[in-house]
XYZ file of C-alpha atoms in Angstrom:
107
model
C -3.262 25.478 26.503
C -6.191 27.632 27.517
C -7.844 29.786 24.927
C -8.723 33.346 25.675
C -12.329 34.310 24.982
C -12.469 36.619 21.994
C -14.796 39.611 21.994
C -17.904 39.257 19.843
C -17.797 41.577 16.865
C -21.167 42.830 15.660
C -19.975 44.159 12.352
C -19.263 42.713 8.957
C -15.626 42.159 8.064
C -14.280 42.424 4.545
C -12.032 39.850 2.931
C -8.896 41.895 3.654
C -9.864 42.089 7.330
C -10.455 38.343 7.425
C -7.078 37.595 5.827
C -5.324 39.920 8.279
C -7.076 38.333 11.265
C -6.114 34.833 10.076
C -2.486 35.900 9.636
C -2.403 37.226 13.204
C -4.077 34.244 14.839
C -3.182 31.182 12.776
C -0.057 29.264 13.614
C 1.913 26.795 11.551
C 2.510 23.584 13.488
C 6.074 22.518 14.167
C 7.035 19.638 11.906
C 9.842 17.195 12.610
C 11.243 16.491 9.156
C 14.596 15.284 10.479
C 13.249 12.480 12.646
C 12.574 8.909 11.527
C 9.642 8.462 9.128
C 6.318 7.823 10.885
C 3.187 7.334 8.764
C -0.302 6.989 10.271
C -2.124 4.511 8.021
C -5.874 4.946 7.799
C -6.686 2.640 4.882
C -5.070 -0.045 2.723
C -6.080 -1.973 -0.367
C -4.392 -4.351 -2.826
C -3.799 -3.517 -6.490
C -3.248 -6.637 -8.559
C 0.184 -6.697 -10.142
C 1.376 -3.596 -8.242
C 1.316 -4.240 -4.520
C -0.638 -2.818 -1.624
C -1.534 0.853 -1.328
C -1.619 2.344 2.157
C -3.117 5.786 2.605
C -2.559 8.114 5.526
C -0.620 11.054 6.898
C 3.110 11.462 7.408
C 3.452 12.532 11.040
C 7.245 12.716 11.197
C 10.204 12.565 8.850
C 10.203 12.147 5.089
C 9.991 9.307 2.586
C 11.008 8.890 -1.059
C 10.063 6.364 -3.705
C 12.351 3.302 -3.403
C 12.858 3.832 0.353
C 12.299 0.835 2.601
C 9.704 1.400 5.329
C 9.097 -0.664 8.447
C 5.675 -1.989 9.387
C 6.323 -2.695 13.084
C 2.967 -4.346 13.825
C 3.651 -6.884 11.068
C 7.382 -7.203 11.709
C 8.068 -6.447 8.043
C 10.073 -4.025 5.931
C 8.786 -3.183 2.458
C 9.993 -1.060 -0.439
C 7.939 1.969 -1.495
C 7.362 1.448 -5.232
C 5.559 4.744 -5.818
C 3.517 7.406 -4.066
C 0.721 9.825 -4.835
C -0.732 12.937 -3.271
C -4.250 13.872 -4.400
C -4.020 11.552 -7.440
C -0.721 13.015 -8.652
C 2.496 10.996 -8.636
C 5.196 12.450 -6.371
C 8.775 11.402 -5.678
C 8.756 12.217 -1.963
C 6.565 13.214 0.967
C 7.337 14.880 4.293
C 5.599 15.287 7.617
C 2.173 16.841 7.318
C 1.513 15.379 3.864
C -1.454 13.109 3.093
C -0.467 10.437 0.616
C -0.888 6.959 -0.742
C 2.171 4.689 -0.764
C 2.348 1.621 -3.001
C 4.303 -1.047 -1.108
C 5.843 -3.949 -2.994
C 4.995 -7.566 -2.125
C 2.718 -6.874 0.822
C -0.162 -9.364 1.065
């Protein structure tokens, strides 16, 4: 989509004006929470005695602890033992969330 050039404003805006402008112009992206779970992995590392933690962003769907997720490139399915968002344990994530998933028995 093409963006329209905005006029240059040569005056200082207050915080209330900034908030109002952001409310008018910002948009919330559409999120497909009903579709199958799709997680973009950007990093992984093993934790001895726990499993392998994969970090990334949920791009579609939702996932809960104890769900089984598919790793198509590896041809494997693994159980999600636990998950965290910003160092806090959570029971589920949905599209748009950044998280770390601890996967059982993944070498």
